[in-house]
């Protein structure tokens, strides 16, 4: 059966979407730059307001839980109201979150602001990522999956680095970065508002709010490995948010917010750089290669923490981040194979449900364990999780079926690269 997915970057009449693709990418990057901007401030809150590692971990849990709830309820909404209205709502929620975080002196305010950001990023994760795929040019073929999966990582990295620089050198360390984020988000709202939509308004918006998790039958056999990849890589991202600020200060002996932002970016940014490499391999091959590099990176991270070597820590972080990019992009490409417009928002809802579950559950557990175990021991637990996920991926990774009967055709066997 032929691939019946619409050609990315064009509507049904063959017209291009003009600035919609760059606007969608910028909006997605701005959304997650706002999310990442809080991370270098965690040590400031610890030092000036007495926040604990467990308290900071709870803010990660609150953010992720809000995101998961939004994905469950609103993950399919953009299929009914259109991509633009859902995207505008997500950006508006992120603006509110930034405004709340302008005055943080109590852990409850930080949690409230992060919950608003979680609601906004949850809605953005389904609507804006689907909008990116809808409007992506047809060539290069890997652009849609890389842009949709890695713009999030790039946004988080840019937000963390910019925040670290502004916290260390700016005139208003605790608030300037949030005002900058608000400006970028408002610009994104304007660009989104003037861009064409890719989905017509249809009935069923209220019914779509019933929590439902589904992916097309043809890619359901990919879900186990998808879970292994996303749970482990996003757990590591949450580790970098919740515990690396304290590790960098206590174990690696630096108090610089900019260094903290760069360390976080060293995990997120290489993900975006490594992602195009996944296009050279079939999805299963990219998952295996990426997760192997991810495990090697974690080995270096554990060694660096044990020896207090900051350069090794950063180098190993870069390796883990690049491996993550290859693995996640391969995973996303497999799930999006032969997808239709209406498939994409639910697929991304499932992707980010798994992703934020990986961020939430280990953070919740390790936050409680931080009262008993040292940060190096907690890092060792995350490393063990990464190793188990890598072994499972290497053994179980599979490519998508290339016809609806569930088996590749002879033609597909010749054209689909072998893992």
CSV table of C-alpha atoms in Angstrom, one decimal:
chain,number,residue,atom,x,y,z
A,1,UNK,CA,0.0,0.0,0.0
A,2,UNK,CA,1.3,3.4,-0.9
A,3,UNK,CA,2.3,6.0,1.7
A,4,UNK,CA,-0.8,8.2,1.9
A,5,UNK,CA,0.6,10.9,4.3
A,6,UNK,CA,0.2,14.4,3.0
A,7,UNK,CA,3.4,16.0,1.6
A,8,UNK,CA,5.0,18.0,4.4
A,9,UNK,CA,5.1,21.7,3.8
A,10,UNK,CA,2.1,21.7,1.4
A,11,UNK,CA,-1.7,21.7,1.8
A,12,UNK,CA,-4.1,19.6,-0.2
A,13,UNK,CA,-4.1,22.0,-3.1
A,14,UNK,CA,-0.3,21.8,-3.3
A,15,UNK,CA,0.3,25.4,-1.9
A,16,UNK,CA,3.3,25.9,0.3
A,17,UNK,CA,2.8,27.2,3.9
A,18,UNK,CA,5.4,30.0,3.5
A,19,UNK,CA,6.6,31.2,6.9
A,20,UNK,CA,4.5,28.7,8.9
A,21,UNK,CA,7.4,26.2,9.2
A,22,UNK,CA,10.0,28.7,10.6
A,23,UNK,CA,7.4,30.3,12.7
A,24,UNK,CA,6.4,26.9,14.2
A,25,UNK,CA,10.1,26.0,14.8
A,26,UNK,CA,10.8,29.4,16.4
A,27,UNK,CA,7.7,29.1,18.6
A,28,UNK,CA,8.6,25.6,19.8
A,29,UNK,CA,12.2,26.7,20.5
A,30,UNK,CA,10.9,29.8,22.4
A,31,UNK,CA,8.5,27.7,24.4
A,32,UNK,CA,11.2,25.4,25.7
A,33,UNK,CA,13.8,28.1,26.0
A,34,UNK,CA,11.4,29.6,28.6
A,35,UNK,CA,11.3,26.2,30.3
A,36,UNK,CA,15.1,25.9,30.3
A,37,UNK,CA,15.6,29.4,31.6
A,38,UNK,CA,14.8,28.4,35.2
A,39,UNK,CA,17.5,25.8,35.6
A,40,UNK,CA,20.5,28.1,36.3
A,41,UNK,CA,18.5,29.9,38.9
A,42,UNK,CA,18.0,26.8,41.0
A,43,UNK,CA,21.3,27.3,42.8
A,44,UNK,CA,20.4,31.0,43.4
A,45,UNK,CA,17.2,29.9,45.0
A,46,UNK,CA,19.1,27.3,47.0
A,47,UNK,CA,21.6,29.8,48.3
A,48,UNK,CA,19.3,32.8,48.8
A,49,UNK,CA,16.0,31.3,49.8
A,50,UNK,CA,17.1,28.0,51.4
A,51,UNK,CA,15.5,25.6,48.8
A,52,UNK,CA,16.6,22.0,49.2
A,53,UNK,CA,17.5,19.4,46.6
A,54,UNK,CA,14.3,17.6,47.4
A,55,UNK,CA,12.3,20.8,46.9
A,56,UNK,CA,14.0,21.5,43.6
A,57,UNK,CA,13.3,17.9,42.6
A,58,UNK,CA,9.6,18.5,43.4
A,59,UNK,CA,9.4,21.4,41.0
A,60,UNK,CA,10.6,19.1,38.3
A,61,UNK,CA,7.9,16.6,39.3
A,62,UNK,CA,5.2,19.4,39.4
A,63,UNK,CA,6.2,20.6,35.9
A,64,UNK,CA,6.3,17.1,34.4
A,65,UNK,CA,3.0,16.1,36.1
A,66,UNK,CA,1.3,19.2,34.7
A,67,UNK,CA,2.7,18.4,31.2
A,68,UNK,CA,1.5,14.8,31.4
A,69,UNK,CA,-2.0,15.9,32.5
A,70,UNK,CA,-2.2,18.3,29.6
A,71,UNK,CA,-1.1,15.7,27.1
A,72,UNK,CA,-3.7,13.3,28.3
A,73,UNK,CA,-6.6,15.7,28.2
A,74,UNK,CA,-5.6,18.1,25.4
A,75,UNK,CA,-3.3,16.0,23.3
A,76,UNK,CA,-5.8,15.7,20.4
A,77,UNK,CA,-7.4,19.1,20.7
A,78,UNK,CA,-5.4,20.7,17.8
A,79,UNK,CA,-7.0,18.1,15.5
A,80,UNK,CA,-10.4,19.8,16.1
A,81,UNK,CA,-9.7,23.5,16.8
A,82,UNK,CA,-6.7,23.8,14.6
A,83,UNK,CA,-3.0,24.0,15.2
A,84,UNK,CA,-2.8,27.8,15.6
A,85,UNK,CA,-5.4,28.3,18.4
A,86,UNK,CA,-3.9,25.4,20.4
A,87,UNK,CA,-0.3,26.8,19.8
A,88,UNK,CA,-1.4,30.3,20.9
A,89,UNK,CA,-3.0,29.0,24.1
A,90,UNK,CA,0.2,27.1,24.9
A,91,UNK,CA,2.4,30.2,24.4
A,92,UNK,CA,0.0,32.2,26.5
A,93,UNK,CA,0.3,29.8,29.4
A,94,UNK,CA,4.1,30.0,29.2
A,95,UNK,CA,3.9,33.8,29.4
A,96,UNK,CA,1.8,33.5,32.6
A,97,UNK,CA,4.4,31.0,34.0
A,98,UNK,CA,7.2,33.4,33.3
A,99,UNK,CA,5.4,36.3,35.0
A,100,UNK,CA,4.7,34.2,38.1
A,101,UNK,CA,8.4,33.4,38.3
A,102,UNK,CA,9.5,37.0,38.4
A,103,UNK,CA,9.1,37.0,42.1
A,104,UNK,CA,10.2,33.7,43.6
A,105,UNK,CA,11.0,33.6,47.3
A,106,UNK,CA,9.0,30.6,48.4
A,107,UNK,CA,9.1,27.1,47.0
A,108,UNK,CA,5.3,27.2,46.4
A,109,UNK,CA,5.7,30.1,44.0
A,110,UNK,CA,8.4,28.3,42.1
A,111,UNK,CA,6.1,25.2,41.9
A,112,UNK,CA,3.1,27.3,40.7
A,113,UNK,CA,5.2,28.9,38.0
A,114,UNK,CA,6.5,25.6,36.8
A,115,UNK,CA,3.0,24.1,36.8
A,116,UNK,CA,1.9,26.9,34.4
A,117,UNK,CA,5.0,26.2,32.3
A,118,UNK,CA,4.1,22.5,32.4
A,119,UNK,CA,0.6,23.2,31.1
A,120,UNK,CA,1.9,25.4,28.3
A,121,UNK,CA,4.7,23.0,27.3
A,122,UNK,CA,2.3,20.0,27.3
A,123,UNK,CA,-0.1,21.8,24.9
A,124,UNK,CA,2.9,22.9,22.8
A,125,UNK,CA,4.3,19.3,22.7
A,126,UNK,CA,1.3,18.1,20.8
A,127,UNK,CA,0.1,21.1,18.8
A,128,UNK,CA,3.4,22.9,17.9
A,129,UNK,CA,5.3,19.7,17.2
A,130,UNK,CA,2.5,18.5,14.9
A,131,UNK,CA,2.5,22.0,13.3
A,132,UNK,CA,6.2,21.7,12.6
A,133,UNK,CA,5.7,18.3,10.9
A,134,UNK,CA,2.7,19.5,9.0
A,135,UNK,CA,4.6,22.5,7.5
A,136,UNK,CA,8.1,21.0,7.0
A,137,UNK,CA,9.5,21.0,3.5
A,138,UNK,CA,9.5,17.6,1.8
A,139,UNK,CA,13.3,17.7,1.4
A,140,UNK,CA,15.5,16.7,3.1
A,141,UNK,CA,13.3,13.8,4.2
A,142,UNK,CA,14.7,13.7,7.8
A,143,UNK,CA,13.9,17.4,8.4
A,144,UNK,CA,10.4,16.9,9.8
A,145,UNK,CA,11.4,14.3,12.5
A,146,UNK,CA,14.6,16.1,13.4
A,147,UNK,CA,12.9,19.5,13.7
A,148,UNK,CA,10.0,18.2,15.7
A,149,UNK,CA,12.0,16.1,18.1
A,150,UNK,CA,15.2,18.3,18.5
A,151,UNK,CA,13.9,21.8,18.5
A,152,UNK,CA,12.7,21.0,22.1
A,153,UNK,CA,16.3,20.1,23.1
A,154,UNK,CA,17.8,23.1,21.3
A,155,UNK,CA,15.3,25.4,23.0
A,156,UNK,CA,16.1,24.0,26.4
A,157,UNK,CA,19.8,24.4,25.8
A,158,UNK,CA,19.6,28.0,24.5
A,159,UNK,CA,17.3,28.9,27.4
A,160,UNK,CA,19.7,27.5,30.0
A,161,UNK,CA,22.8,29.2,28.5
A,162,UNK,CA,21.1,32.6,28.0
A,163,UNK,CA,19.7,32.4,31.6
A,164,UNK,CA,23.1,31.5,33.0
A,165,UNK,CA,24.7,34.4,31.3
A,166,UNK,CA,22.0,36.8,32.4
A,167,UNK,CA,22.1,35.5,36.0
A,168,UNK,CA,25.8,35.9,36.2
A,169,UNK,CA,26.3,39.2,34.3
A,170,UNK,CA,22.9,40.8,33.9
A,171,UNK,CA,21.5,43.7,36.0
A,172,UNK,CA,18.5,41.8,37.5
A,173,UNK,CA,19.7,38.2,38.0
A,174,UNK,CA,16.4,36.8,39.3
A,175,UNK,CA,14.0,38.3,36.8
A,176,UNK,CA,15.6,39.6,33.5
A,177,UNK,CA,15.7,36.2,31.8
A,178,UNK,CA,11.9,35.8,32.4
A,179,UNK,CA,11.2,39.2,30.7
A,180,UNK,CA,13.4,38.2,27.8
A,181,UNK,CA,11.4,34.9,27.6
A,182,UNK,CA,8.2,36.8,27.6
A,183,UNK,CA,9.4,38.9,24.7
A,184,UNK,CA,10.3,35.9,22.6
A,185,UNK,CA,7.0,34.2,23.5
A,186,UNK,CA,5.0,37.3,22.5
A,187,UNK,CA,6.9,37.5,19.2
A,188,UNK,CA,6.1,33.8,18.6
A,189,UNK,CA,2.5,34.4,19.2
A,190,UNK,CA,2.4,37.2,16.6
A,191,UNK,CA,4.2,35.0,14.0
A,192,UNK,CA,1.8,32.0,14.8
A,193,UNK,CA,-1.2,34.3,14.5
A,194,UNK,CA,-0.3,35.4,11.0
A,195,UNK,CA,0.7,31.9,9.7
A,196,UNK,CA,-1.8,29.7,7.9
A,197,UNK,CA,-3.3,26.8,9.8
A,198,UNK,CA,-2.9,23.2,8.5
A,199,UNK,CA,-6.0,21.7,10.1
A,200,UNK,CA,-9.6,22.9,9.5
A,201,UNK,CA,-11.9,23.3,12.5
A,202,UNK,CA,-14.1,20.2,12.9
A,203,UNK,CA,-16.6,18.9,15.4
A,204,UNK,CA,-15.6,16.7,18.3
A,205,UNK,CA,-13.4,19.1,20.3
A,206,UNK,CA,-15.2,18.3,23.6
A,207,UNK,CA,-15.1,14.6,23.0
A,208,UNK,CA,-11.4,14.8,22.3
A,209,UNK,CA,-10.8,16.0,25.9
A,210,UNK,CA,-11.6,12.4,27.1
A,211,UNK,CA,-8.1,11.1,28.1
A,212,UNK,CA,-7.1,8.7,25.3
A,213,UNK,CA,-3.7,7.3,24.4
A,214,UNK,CA,-3.4,5.8,20.9
A,215,UNK,CA,-1.0,5.4,18.1
A,216,UNK,CA,-1.6,3.8,14.6
A,217,UNK,CA,-1.6,0.0,14.5
A,218,UNK,CA,1.3,-0.1,12.1
A,219,UNK,CA,3.7,1.3,14.7
A,220,UNK,CA,2.5,-0.2,17.9
A,221,UNK,CA,5.2,-2.9,17.8
A,222,UNK,CA,7.7,0.0,18.2
A,223,UNK,CA,6.3,1.2,21.5
A,224,UNK,CA,8.3,-0.9,23.9
A,225,UNK,CA,11.6,0.3,22.5
A,226,UNK,CA,10.2,3.8,22.2
A,227,UNK,CA,9.5,3.7,25.9
A,228,UNK,CA,13.0,2.5,26.7
A,229,UNK,CA,14.6,5.3,24.7
A,230,UNK,CA,12.3,8.1,25.9
A,231,UNK,CA,12.1,7.1,29.5
A,232,UNK,CA,15.8,6.9,30.0
A,233,UNK,CA,16.9,9.9,28.0
A,234,UNK,CA,14.3,12.2,29.5
A,235,UNK,CA,15.1,10.8,33.0
A,236,UNK,CA,18.6,12.0,32.4
A,237,UNK,CA,17.3,15.4,31.3
A,238,UNK,CA,15.4,15.7,34.6
A,239,UNK,CA,18.5,14.6,36.5
A,240,UNK,CA,20.3,17.5,34.9
A,241,UNK,CA,17.6,19.9,36.0
A,242,UNK,CA,17.1,18.6,39.5
A,243,UNK,CA,20.5,17.4,40.7
A,244,UNK,CA,23.3,18.7,38.4
A,245,UNK,CA,23.0,22.2,39.8
A,246,UNK,CA,24.0,20.9,43.2
A,247,UNK,CA,26.5,18.4,41.7
A,248,UNK,CA,28.3,21.2,39.8
A,249,UNK,CA,28.5,23.3,42.9
A,250,UNK,CA,29.3,20.7,45.5
A,251,UNK,CA,31.2,17.9,43.6
A,252,UNK,CA,32.7,19.8,40.7
A,253,UNK,CA,33.6,22.9,42.6
A,254,UNK,CA,32.1,25.8,40.6
A,255,UNK,CA,29.5,28.3,41.5
A,256,UNK,CA,29.1,30.0,38.1
A,257,UNK,CA,25.5,30.1,36.8
A,258,UNK,CA,26.9,30.4,33.3
A,259,UNK,CA,28.9,27.2,33.7
A,260,UNK,CA,25.8,25.5,35.0
A,261,UNK,CA,23.8,26.7,32.0
A,262,UNK,CA,26.6,25.4,29.7
A,263,UNK,CA,26.7,22.0,31.5
A,264,UNK,CA,23.0,21.6,30.9
A,265,UNK,CA,23.4,22.8,27.3
A,266,UNK,CA,26.2,20.3,26.8
A,267,UNK,CA,23.5,17.6,27.2
A,268,UNK,CA,20.7,19.2,25.3
A,269,UNK,CA,22.5,20.9,22.4
A,270,UNK,CA,24.5,17.9,21.0
A,271,UNK,CA,21.1,16.1,20.8
A,272,UNK,CA,20.1,18.6,18.1
A,273,UNK,CA,23.5,18.2,16.4
A,274,UNK,CA,23.4,14.4,16.5
A,275,UNK,CA,19.9,14.1,15.3
A,276,UNK,CA,20.6,14.5,11.5
A,277,UNK,CA,23.0,11.6,11.7
A,278,UNK,CA,20.1,9.4,12.5
A,279,UNK,CA,18.8,10.0,9.0
A,280,UNK,CA,21.7,7.9,7.6
A,281,UNK,CA,20.3,4.8,9.3
A,282,UNK,CA,17.0,3.0,9.5
A,283,UNK,CA,15.1,3.9,12.7
A,284,UNK,CA,16.1,0.7,14.6
A,285,UNK,CA,19.8,1.2,13.6
A,286,UNK,CA,19.7,4.8,14.8
A,287,UNK,CA,18.2,3.7,18.1
A,288,UNK,CA,20.9,1.1,18.7
A,289,UNK,CA,23.8,3.4,17.8
A,290,UNK,CA,22.3,6.4,19.7
A,291,UNK,CA,21.7,4.4,22.9
A,292,UNK,CA,25.1,2.8,22.8
A,293,UNK,CA,26.7,6.3,22.7
A,294,UNK,CA,24.3,7.4,25.4
A,295,UNK,CA,25.5,4.6,27.7
A,296,UNK,CA,29.1,5.4,27.0
A,297,UNK,CA,28.4,9.0,27.9
A,298,UNK,CA,26.9,7.9,31.2
A,299,UNK,CA,29.9,5.8,32.0
A,300,UNK,CA,32.0,9.0,31.6
A,301,UNK,CA,29.6,11.0,33.7
A,302,UNK,CA,29.8,8.6,36.6
A,303,UNK,CA,33.6,8.5,36.4
A,304,UNK,CA,33.8,12.3,36.3
A,305,UNK,CA,31.6,12.7,39.4
A,306,UNK,CA,33.7,10.1,41.3
A,307,UNK,CA,36.9,12.0,40.4
A,308,UNK,CA,35.6,15.5,40.5
A,309,UNK,CA,36.8,16.2,36.9
A,310,UNK,CA,34.7,18.9,35.4
A,311,UNK,CA,36.2,18.7,31.8
A,312,UNK,CA,35.5,14.9,31.7
A,313,UNK,CA,32.0,15.6,33.0
A,314,UNK,CA,31.3,18.1,30.2
A,315,UNK,CA,32.8,15.8,27.5
A,316,UNK,CA,30.8,12.8,28.7
A,317,UNK,CA,27.7,14.9,28.8
A,318,UNK,CA,28.3,15.9,25.2
A,319,UNK,CA,28.6,12.2,24.1
A,320,UNK,CA,25.4,11.3,26.0
A,321,UNK,CA,23.6,14.2,24.5
A,322,UNK,CA,24.6,13.4,21.0
A,323,UNK,CA,23.6,9.8,21.5
A,324,UNK,CA,20.3,10.9,22.8
A,325,UNK,CA,19.7,13.0,19.7
A,326,UNK,CA,20.4,10.1,17.3
A,327,UNK,CA,18.2,7.7,19.3
A,328,UNK,CA,15.2,10.0,19.8
A,329,UNK,CA,15.2,11.2,16.2
A,330,UNK,CA,15.3,7.6,15.0
A,331,UNK,CA,12.4,6.8,17.4
A,332,UNK,CA,10.4,9.7,16.2
A,333,UNK,CA,11.0,8.9,12.5
A,334,UNK,CA,9.8,5.4,13.1
A,335,UNK,CA,6.6,6.5,14.7
A,336,UNK,CA,5.8,9.1,12.1
A,337,UNK,CA,6.2,6.6,9.2
A,338,UNK,CA,3.3,7.0,6.8
A,339,UNK,CA,1.5,9.3,9.3
A,340,UNK,CA,-1.5,11.4,8.3
A,341,UNK,CA,-2.4,14.9,9.6
A,342,UNK,CA,-4.8,13.4,12.2
A,343,UNK,CA,-2.2,10.8,13.4
A,344,UNK,CA,0.5,13.4,14.3
A,345,UNK,CA,-0.9,15.1,17.4
A,346,UNK,CA,-1.9,11.8,19.1
A,347,UNK,CA,1.6,10.4,18.2
A,348,UNK,CA,3.3,13.3,19.7
A,349,UNK,CA,1.0,13.1,22.7
A,350,UNK,CA,2.2,9.5,23.3
A,351,UNK,CA,5.8,10.5,22.7
A,352,UNK,CA,5.7,13.3,25.3
A,353,UNK,CA,3.6,11.2,27.7
A,354,UNK,CA,6.5,8.7,27.8
A,355,UNK,CA,9.1,11.5,27.8
A,356,UNK,CA,7.6,13.3,30.8
A,357,UNK,CA,6.9,10.1,32.6
A,358,UNK,CA,10.6,9.4,32.4
A,359,UNK,CA,11.2,12.9,33.8
A,360,UNK,CA,8.6,12.6,36.6
A,361,UNK,CA,8.8,9.1,38.1
A,362,UNK,CA,12.6,8.9,38.6
A,363,UNK,CA,12.6,12.6,39.9
A,364,UNK,CA,9.9,11.8,42.4
A,365,UNK,CA,11.8,8.7,43.7
A,366,UNK,CA,15.2,10.2,43.7
A,367,UNK,CA,13.9,13.4,45.4
A,368,UNK,CA,12.8,11.3,48.3
A,369,UNK,CA,16.0,9.3,48.3
A,370,UNK,CA,18.1,12.5,48.3
A,371,UNK,CA,17.3,12.7,52.1
A,372,UNK,CA,19.2,9.4,52.6
A,373,UNK,CA,21.7,8.9,49.7
A,374,UNK,CA,24.4,11.2,48.4
A,375,UNK,CA,24.2,12.9,45.0
A,376,UNK,CA,26.9,10.6,43.5
A,377,UNK,CA,24.9,7.5,44.5
A,378,UNK,CA,21.7,9.0,43.0
A,379,UNK,CA,23.7,9.6,39.8
A,380,UNK,CA,24.8,6.0,39.8
A,381,UNK,CA,21.1,4.9,39.9
A,382,UNK,CA,20.4,7.0,36.8
A,383,UNK,CA,23.4,5.5,35.1
A,384,UNK,CA,22.2,2.0,35.8
A,385,UNK,CA,18.8,2.9,34.3
A,386,UNK,CA,20.5,4.2,31.2
A,387,UNK,CA,22.5,0.9,30.8
A,388,UNK,CA,19.4,-1.3,31.2
A,389,UNK,CA,17.5,0.8,28.6
A,390,UNK,CA,20.4,0.6,26.2
A,391,UNK,CA,20.6,-3.2,26.5
A,392,UNK,CA,16.9,-3.6,25.9
A,393,UNK,CA,17.1,-1.3,22.9
A,394,UNK,CA,20.0,-3.1,21.3
A,395,UNK,CA,18.1,-6.4,21.6
A,396,UNK,CA,14.6,-5.3,20.8
A,397,UNK,CA,14.8,-2.4,18.3
A,398,UNK,CA,12.7,-2.9,15.1
A,399,UNK,CA,11.8,-0.8,12.1
A,400,UNK,CA,8.3,0.3,11.2
A,401,UNK,CA,6.2,-2.0,9.0
A,402,UNK,CA,6.1,-0.6,5.5
A,403,UNK,CA,2.6,-1.8,4.6
A,404,UNK,CA,-0.6,-2.0,6.4
A,405,UNK,CA,-0.6,-5.8,6.5
A,406,UNK,CA,2.2,-5.5,9.0
A,407,UNK,CA,5.1,-6.9,6.9
A,408,UNK,CA,7.4,-5.0,4.6
A,409,UNK,CA,6.9,-5.5,0.9
A,410,UNK,CA,9.7,-6.6,-1.4
A,411,UNK,CA,10.1,-3.1,-2.7
A,412,UNK,CA,10.2,-1.7,0.8
A,413,UNK,CA,12.8,-4.3,1.8
A,414,UNK,CA,15.0,-2.9,-1.0
A,415,UNK,CA,14.5,0.7,-0.1
A,416,UNK,CA,14.5,0.7,3.7
A,417,UNK,CA,18.1,0.7,5.0
A,418,UNK,CA,18.8,-2.3,7.2
A,419,UNK,CA,19.7,-1.7,10.8
